[in-house]
XYZ file of C-alpha atoms in Angstrom:
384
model
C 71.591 -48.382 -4.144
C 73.622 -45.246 -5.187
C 77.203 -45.872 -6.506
C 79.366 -42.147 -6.362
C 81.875 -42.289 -8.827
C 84.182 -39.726 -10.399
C 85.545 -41.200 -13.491
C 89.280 -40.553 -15.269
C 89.542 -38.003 -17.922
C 87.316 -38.994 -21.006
C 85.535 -41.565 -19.105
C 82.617 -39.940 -17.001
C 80.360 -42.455 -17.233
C 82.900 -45.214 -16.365
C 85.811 -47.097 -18.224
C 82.826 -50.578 -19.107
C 80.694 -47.675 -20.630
C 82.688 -45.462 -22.598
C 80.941 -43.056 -25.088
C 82.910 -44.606 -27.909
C 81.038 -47.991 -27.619
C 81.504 -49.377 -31.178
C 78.652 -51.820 -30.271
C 75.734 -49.065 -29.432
C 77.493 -45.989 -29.916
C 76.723 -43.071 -28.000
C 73.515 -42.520 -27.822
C 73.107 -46.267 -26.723
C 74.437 -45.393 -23.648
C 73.541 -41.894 -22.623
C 69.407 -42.862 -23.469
C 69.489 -45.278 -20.389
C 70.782 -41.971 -18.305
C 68.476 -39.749 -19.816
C 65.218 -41.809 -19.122
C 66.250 -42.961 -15.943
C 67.096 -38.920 -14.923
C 63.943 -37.797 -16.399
C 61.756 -40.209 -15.109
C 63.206 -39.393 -11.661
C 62.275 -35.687 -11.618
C 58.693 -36.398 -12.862
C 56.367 -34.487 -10.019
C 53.612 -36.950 -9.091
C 51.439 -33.615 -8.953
C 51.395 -33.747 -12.912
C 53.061 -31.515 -15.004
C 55.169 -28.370 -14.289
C 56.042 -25.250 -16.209
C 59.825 -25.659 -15.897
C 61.604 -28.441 -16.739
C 63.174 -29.745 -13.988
C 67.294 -30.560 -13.449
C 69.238 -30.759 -16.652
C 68.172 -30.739 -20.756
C 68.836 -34.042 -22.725
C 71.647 -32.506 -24.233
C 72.846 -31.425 -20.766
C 72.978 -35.031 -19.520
C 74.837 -36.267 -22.612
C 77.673 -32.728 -22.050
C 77.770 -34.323 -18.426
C 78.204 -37.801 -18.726
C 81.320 -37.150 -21.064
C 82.821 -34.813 -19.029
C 85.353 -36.013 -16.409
C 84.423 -33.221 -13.460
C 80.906 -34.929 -13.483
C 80.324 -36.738 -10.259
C 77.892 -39.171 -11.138
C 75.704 -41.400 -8.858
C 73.435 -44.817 -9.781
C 70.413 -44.277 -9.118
C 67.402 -46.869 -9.501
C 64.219 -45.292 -11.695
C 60.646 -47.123 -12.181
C 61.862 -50.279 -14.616
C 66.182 -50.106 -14.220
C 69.261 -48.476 -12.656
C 71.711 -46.039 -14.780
C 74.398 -43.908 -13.941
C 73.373 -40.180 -14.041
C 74.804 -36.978 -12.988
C 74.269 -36.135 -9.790
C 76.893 -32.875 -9.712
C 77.433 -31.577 -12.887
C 79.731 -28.254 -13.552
C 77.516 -25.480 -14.280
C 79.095 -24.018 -17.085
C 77.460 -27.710 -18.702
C 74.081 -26.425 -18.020
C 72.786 -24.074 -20.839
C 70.122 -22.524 -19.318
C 72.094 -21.618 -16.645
C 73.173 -17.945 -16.634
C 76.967 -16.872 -17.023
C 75.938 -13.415 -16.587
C 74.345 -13.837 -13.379
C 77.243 -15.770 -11.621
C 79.405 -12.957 -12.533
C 77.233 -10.538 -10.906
C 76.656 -12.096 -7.862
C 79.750 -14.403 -7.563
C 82.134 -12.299 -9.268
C 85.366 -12.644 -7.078
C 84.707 -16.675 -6.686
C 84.340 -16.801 -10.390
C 87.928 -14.685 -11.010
C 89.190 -17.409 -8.238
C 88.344 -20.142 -10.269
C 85.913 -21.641 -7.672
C 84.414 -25.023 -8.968
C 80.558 -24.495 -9.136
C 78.201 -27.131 -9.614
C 74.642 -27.643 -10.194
C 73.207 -30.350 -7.746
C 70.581 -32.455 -9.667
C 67.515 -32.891 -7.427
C 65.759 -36.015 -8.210
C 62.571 -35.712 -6.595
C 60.918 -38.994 -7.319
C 64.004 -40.679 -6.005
C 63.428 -42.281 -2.532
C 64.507 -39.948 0.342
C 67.271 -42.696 1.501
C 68.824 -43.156 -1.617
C 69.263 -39.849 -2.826
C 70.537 -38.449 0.315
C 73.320 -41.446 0.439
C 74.280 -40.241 -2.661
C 74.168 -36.529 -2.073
C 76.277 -36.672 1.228
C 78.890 -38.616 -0.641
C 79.226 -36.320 -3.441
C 78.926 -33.522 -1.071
C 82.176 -34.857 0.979
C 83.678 -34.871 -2.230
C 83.783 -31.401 -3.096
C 83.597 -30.245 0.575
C 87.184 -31.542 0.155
C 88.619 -29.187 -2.270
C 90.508 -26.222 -0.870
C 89.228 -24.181 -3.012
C 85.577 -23.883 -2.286
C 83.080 -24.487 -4.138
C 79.198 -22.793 -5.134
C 76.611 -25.227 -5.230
C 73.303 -24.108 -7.393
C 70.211 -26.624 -7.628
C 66.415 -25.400 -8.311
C 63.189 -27.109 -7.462
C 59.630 -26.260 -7.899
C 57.641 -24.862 -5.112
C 55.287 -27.256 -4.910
C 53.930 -29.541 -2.351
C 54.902 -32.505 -4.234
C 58.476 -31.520 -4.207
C 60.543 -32.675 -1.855
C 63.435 -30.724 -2.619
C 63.362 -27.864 -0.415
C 63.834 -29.632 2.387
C 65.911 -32.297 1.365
C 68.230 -29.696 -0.139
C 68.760 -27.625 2.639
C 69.208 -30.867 5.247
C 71.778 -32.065 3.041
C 73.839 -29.228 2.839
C 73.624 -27.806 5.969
C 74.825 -31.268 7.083
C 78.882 -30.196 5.323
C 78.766 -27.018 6.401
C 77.140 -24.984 3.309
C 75.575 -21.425 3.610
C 72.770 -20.648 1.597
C 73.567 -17.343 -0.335
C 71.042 -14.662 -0.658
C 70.455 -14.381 -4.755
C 67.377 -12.496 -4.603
C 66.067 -9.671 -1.664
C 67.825 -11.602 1.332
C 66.803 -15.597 -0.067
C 65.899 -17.736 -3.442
C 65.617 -16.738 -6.577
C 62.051 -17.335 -8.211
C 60.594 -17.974 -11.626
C 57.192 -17.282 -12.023
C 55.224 -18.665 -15.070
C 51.973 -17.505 -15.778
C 49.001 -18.100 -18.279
C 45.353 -16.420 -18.883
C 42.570 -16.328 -21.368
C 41.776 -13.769 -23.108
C 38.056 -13.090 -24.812
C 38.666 -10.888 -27.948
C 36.263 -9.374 -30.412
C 37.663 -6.015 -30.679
C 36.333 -3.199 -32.553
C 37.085 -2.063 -35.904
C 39.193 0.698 -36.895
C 39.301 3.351 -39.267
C 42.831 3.741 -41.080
C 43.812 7.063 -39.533
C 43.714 4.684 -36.033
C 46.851 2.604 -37.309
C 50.683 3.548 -37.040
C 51.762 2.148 -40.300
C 55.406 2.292 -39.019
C 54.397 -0.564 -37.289
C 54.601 -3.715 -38.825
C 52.899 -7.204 -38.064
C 54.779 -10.355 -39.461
C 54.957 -14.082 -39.350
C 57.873 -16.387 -39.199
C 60.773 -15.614 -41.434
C 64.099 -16.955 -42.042
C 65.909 -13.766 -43.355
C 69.373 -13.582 -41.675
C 69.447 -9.941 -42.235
C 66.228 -9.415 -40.307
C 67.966 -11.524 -37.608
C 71.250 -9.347 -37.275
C 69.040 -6.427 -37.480
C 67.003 -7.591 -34.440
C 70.006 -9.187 -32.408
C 71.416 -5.741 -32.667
C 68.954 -4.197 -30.201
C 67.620 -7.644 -28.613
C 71.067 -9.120 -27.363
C 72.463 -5.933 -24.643
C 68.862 -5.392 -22.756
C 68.599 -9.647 -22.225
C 72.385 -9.719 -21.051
C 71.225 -7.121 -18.792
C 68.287 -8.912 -17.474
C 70.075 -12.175 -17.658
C 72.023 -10.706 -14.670
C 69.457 -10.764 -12.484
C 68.154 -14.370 -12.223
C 70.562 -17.816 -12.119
C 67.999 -18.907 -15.232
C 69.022 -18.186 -18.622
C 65.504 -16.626 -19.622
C 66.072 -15.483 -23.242
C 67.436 -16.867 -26.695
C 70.781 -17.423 -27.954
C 71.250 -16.125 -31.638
C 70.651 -19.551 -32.380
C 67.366 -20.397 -30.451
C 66.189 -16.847 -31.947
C 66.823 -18.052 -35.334
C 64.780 -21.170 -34.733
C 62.315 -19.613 -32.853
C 61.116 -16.797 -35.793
C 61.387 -19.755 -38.163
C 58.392 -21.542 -36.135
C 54.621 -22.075 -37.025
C 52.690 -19.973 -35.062
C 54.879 -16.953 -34.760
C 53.781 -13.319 -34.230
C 55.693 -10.394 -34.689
C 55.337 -6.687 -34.079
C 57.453 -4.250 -34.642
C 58.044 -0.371 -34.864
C 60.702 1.510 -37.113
C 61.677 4.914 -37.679
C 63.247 6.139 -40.773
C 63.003 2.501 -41.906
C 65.185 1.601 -38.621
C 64.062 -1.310 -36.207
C 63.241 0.407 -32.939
C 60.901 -1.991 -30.947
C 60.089 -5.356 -31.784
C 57.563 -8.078 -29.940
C 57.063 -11.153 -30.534
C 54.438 -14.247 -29.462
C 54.531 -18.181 -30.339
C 52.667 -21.150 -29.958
C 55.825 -23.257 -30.339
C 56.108 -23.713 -26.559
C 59.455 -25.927 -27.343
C 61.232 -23.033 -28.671
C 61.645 -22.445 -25.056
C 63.651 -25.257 -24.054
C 63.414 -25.119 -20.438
C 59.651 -24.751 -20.609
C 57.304 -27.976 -20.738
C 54.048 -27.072 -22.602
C 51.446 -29.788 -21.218
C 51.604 -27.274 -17.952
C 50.175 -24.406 -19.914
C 47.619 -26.839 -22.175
C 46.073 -27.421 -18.530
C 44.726 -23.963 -18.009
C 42.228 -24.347 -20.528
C 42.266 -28.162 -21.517
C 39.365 -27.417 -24.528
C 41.478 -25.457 -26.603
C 44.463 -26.644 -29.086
C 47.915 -25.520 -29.009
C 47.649 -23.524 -31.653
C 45.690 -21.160 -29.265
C 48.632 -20.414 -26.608
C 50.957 -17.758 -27.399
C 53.935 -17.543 -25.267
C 55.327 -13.985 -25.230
C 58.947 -13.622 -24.327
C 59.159 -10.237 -23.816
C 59.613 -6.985 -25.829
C 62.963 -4.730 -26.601
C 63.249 -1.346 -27.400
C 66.305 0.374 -28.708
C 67.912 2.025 -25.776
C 67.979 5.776 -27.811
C 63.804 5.054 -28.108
C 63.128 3.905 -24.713
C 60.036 5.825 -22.991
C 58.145 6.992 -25.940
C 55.112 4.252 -25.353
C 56.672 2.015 -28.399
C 54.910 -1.094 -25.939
C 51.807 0.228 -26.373
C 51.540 0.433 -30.135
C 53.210 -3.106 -30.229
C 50.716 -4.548 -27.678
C 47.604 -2.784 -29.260
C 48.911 -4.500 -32.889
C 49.031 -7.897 -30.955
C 45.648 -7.571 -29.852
C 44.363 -6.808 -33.517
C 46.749 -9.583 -34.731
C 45.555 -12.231 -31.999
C 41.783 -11.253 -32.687
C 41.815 -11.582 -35.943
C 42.755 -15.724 -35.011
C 39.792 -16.181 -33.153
C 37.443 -15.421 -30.224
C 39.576 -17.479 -27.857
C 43.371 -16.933 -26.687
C 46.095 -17.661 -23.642
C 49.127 -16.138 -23.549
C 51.565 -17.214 -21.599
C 55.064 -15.613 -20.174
C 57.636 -16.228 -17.553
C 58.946 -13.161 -15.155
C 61.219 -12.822 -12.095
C 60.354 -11.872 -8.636
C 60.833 -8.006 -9.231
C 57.836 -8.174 -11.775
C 55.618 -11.090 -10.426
C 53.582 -8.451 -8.084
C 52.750 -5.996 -10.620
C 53.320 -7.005 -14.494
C 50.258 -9.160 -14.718
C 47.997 -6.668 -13.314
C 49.393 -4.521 -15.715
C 49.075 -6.510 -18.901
C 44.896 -7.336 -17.402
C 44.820 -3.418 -17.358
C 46.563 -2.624 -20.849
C 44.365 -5.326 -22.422
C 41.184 -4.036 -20.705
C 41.665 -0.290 -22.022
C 41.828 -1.911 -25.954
C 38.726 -3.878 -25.352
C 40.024 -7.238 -24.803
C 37.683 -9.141 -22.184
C 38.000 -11.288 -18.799
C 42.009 -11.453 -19.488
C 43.376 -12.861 -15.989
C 46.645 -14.487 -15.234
C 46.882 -16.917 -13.008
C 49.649 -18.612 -11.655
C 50.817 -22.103 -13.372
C 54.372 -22.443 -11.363
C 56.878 -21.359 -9.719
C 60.443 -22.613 -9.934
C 63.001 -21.800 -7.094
C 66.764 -21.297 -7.624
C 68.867 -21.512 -4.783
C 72.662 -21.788 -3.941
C 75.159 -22.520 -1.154
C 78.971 -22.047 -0.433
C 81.307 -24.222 0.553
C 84.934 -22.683 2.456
């Protein structure tokens, strides 16, 4: 049975369950939400490259903030009170960028916006009790509102139909985010045979460098100087947050596993790569998704490559090539056996793996193909 509640100020999660508990404590009382919120967005289909709805530390942000509209909701062994519409600005992965690109006057209006949790293990009848309530909430509010939920695309996903019933049903028009529709994320992965030829010394760039973690802060300024502008850029384009804060970066370089490539000039940084098989560094990706493409290797094999930056002054002098043919060298010398994994948007999904298969191919990699793993789908509505 779903209960719709929008708690006082300091009390999201109701005034018998306050946060402050001096008997459990916090985290006493936002577990039961997060287990009962995870284990309601668990695809029967097994397991999927995005996580789906909000982070742990998401859920806790929500549950003590008072714009939260919350809903109980019953999962496989008890009930808890989760969020159901949570303000957007709570969601981290969520991109600022992009909702001032594409809702730029609603976000100078001060338009609540809200991401709509979707819950797809949750039976059809409950869930859309509790959607339509919280729904006639905010349909309410003079002001408007922007609705943004995401789902995978995925026959064991109920969402996209579900979503689209239930806000139809107050009045909500779907809002084109990408070419006239959704917004997708496409995660791929593919195994790649190495065994590459050696090379003579007159073969290597020696202004490029290859490199393992590190936890210099002065290597980390120096890269966030040309990594942070062309990621706010891209983070423009897609509601998902796709690349590191300063902070995840830090993390990330610190991790086991970690590859890096990089070109300077005149002892400057002017392109930099990177790969890892920390999978987690990436907090909205869930690694047993990737593990499934080739189930007899270990994690240490997968490398999950985030992308590469060049310095905007640099760009267009094949830098990417020198830093992918140093990856191959630097991957081969780990073993005959590789995936790599990445995530891209719609404008790339067409072309960039065929491109990476070809680029690989002319070095002497062999039998690199991608293949699909999952595709997320990020959608939102308006409400006048």
């Amino acid at each position: 049975m779903s209960d719709i509640r929008v708690e006082a100020p300091g009390a999201a999660v109701g005034p018998d369950r306050a946060l402050t508990d001096p008997a459990g404590g916090r985290t006493a009382l936002v577990a039961p939400a997060v287990r009962t919120y995870r284990d309601l967005h668990v695809l029967p289909g097994g397991p999927f490259p995005q996580v789906q709805g909000l982070l742990a530390e998401d859920i806790a942000a929500a549950l003590a903030d008072p714009r939260t509209i919350t809903a109980e909701l019953t999962g496989p062994d008890h009930a808890a009170v989760v969020p159901l519409l949570t303000p957007v600005d709570l969601f981290g992965c969520y991109s600022a960028e992009f909702r001032e690109e594409r809702f730029g006057p609603e976000v100078a209006a001060g338009v609540p916006m809200w991401h709509l949790s979707t819950f797809p293990s949750a039976p059809d009848e409950e869930y859309e009790r509790a959607v339509g309530e919280a729904l006639e909430r905010i349909a309410d509010d003079p002001r408007g509102a922007v609705v943004f939920a995401d789902h995978a695309e995925r026959d064991d996903d109920p969402s996209a139909a579900r979503l689209t019933r239930l806000l139809s049903a107050v009045g909500a028009e779907e809002a084109d985010l990408w070419d006239g529709g959704p917004a997708r994320e496409h995660y791929f992965a593919g195994w790649v045979g190495l065994g590459l030829p050696p090379r003579s010394l007159d073969e290597i760039d020696l202004r490029t460098e290859v490199t393992g973690p590190t936890r210099d802060e002065g290597f980390l300024d120096e890269l966030w100087a040309i990594y942070e502008g062309p990621f706010l850029e891209l983070a423009k384009k897609t509601p998902l947050r796709s690349h590191f804060t300063k902070d995840e970066l830090r993390d990330a370089l610190a991790s086991d596993g970690v590859i890096q490539i990089l070109h300077r000039i005149d002892g400057r940084m002017i392109s930099w790569l990177m790969t890892t098989t920390d999978i987690g560094s990436f907090p909205w990706m869930v690694a047993e998704a990737f593990y499934a493409v080739a189930p007899h290797l270990p994690p240490e094999r997968f490398h999950v490559f985030p992308g590469l930056v060049t310095d905007a002054a640099h760009q267009g002098n094949n830098h990417a090539d020198k830093l992918f043919l140093e990856l191959a060298y630097a991957l081969d010398r780990l073993g005959d056996e590789q995936v790599l994994v990445f995530e891209t948007l719609d404008e790339n999904a067409a072309f960039l793996p065929a491109l990476i298969e070809a680029a690989a191919a002319a070095i002497g990699c062999r039998d690199l193909a991608f293949r699909p793993v999952g595709v997320q789908v990020h959608r939102a509505w308006t409400l006048r």
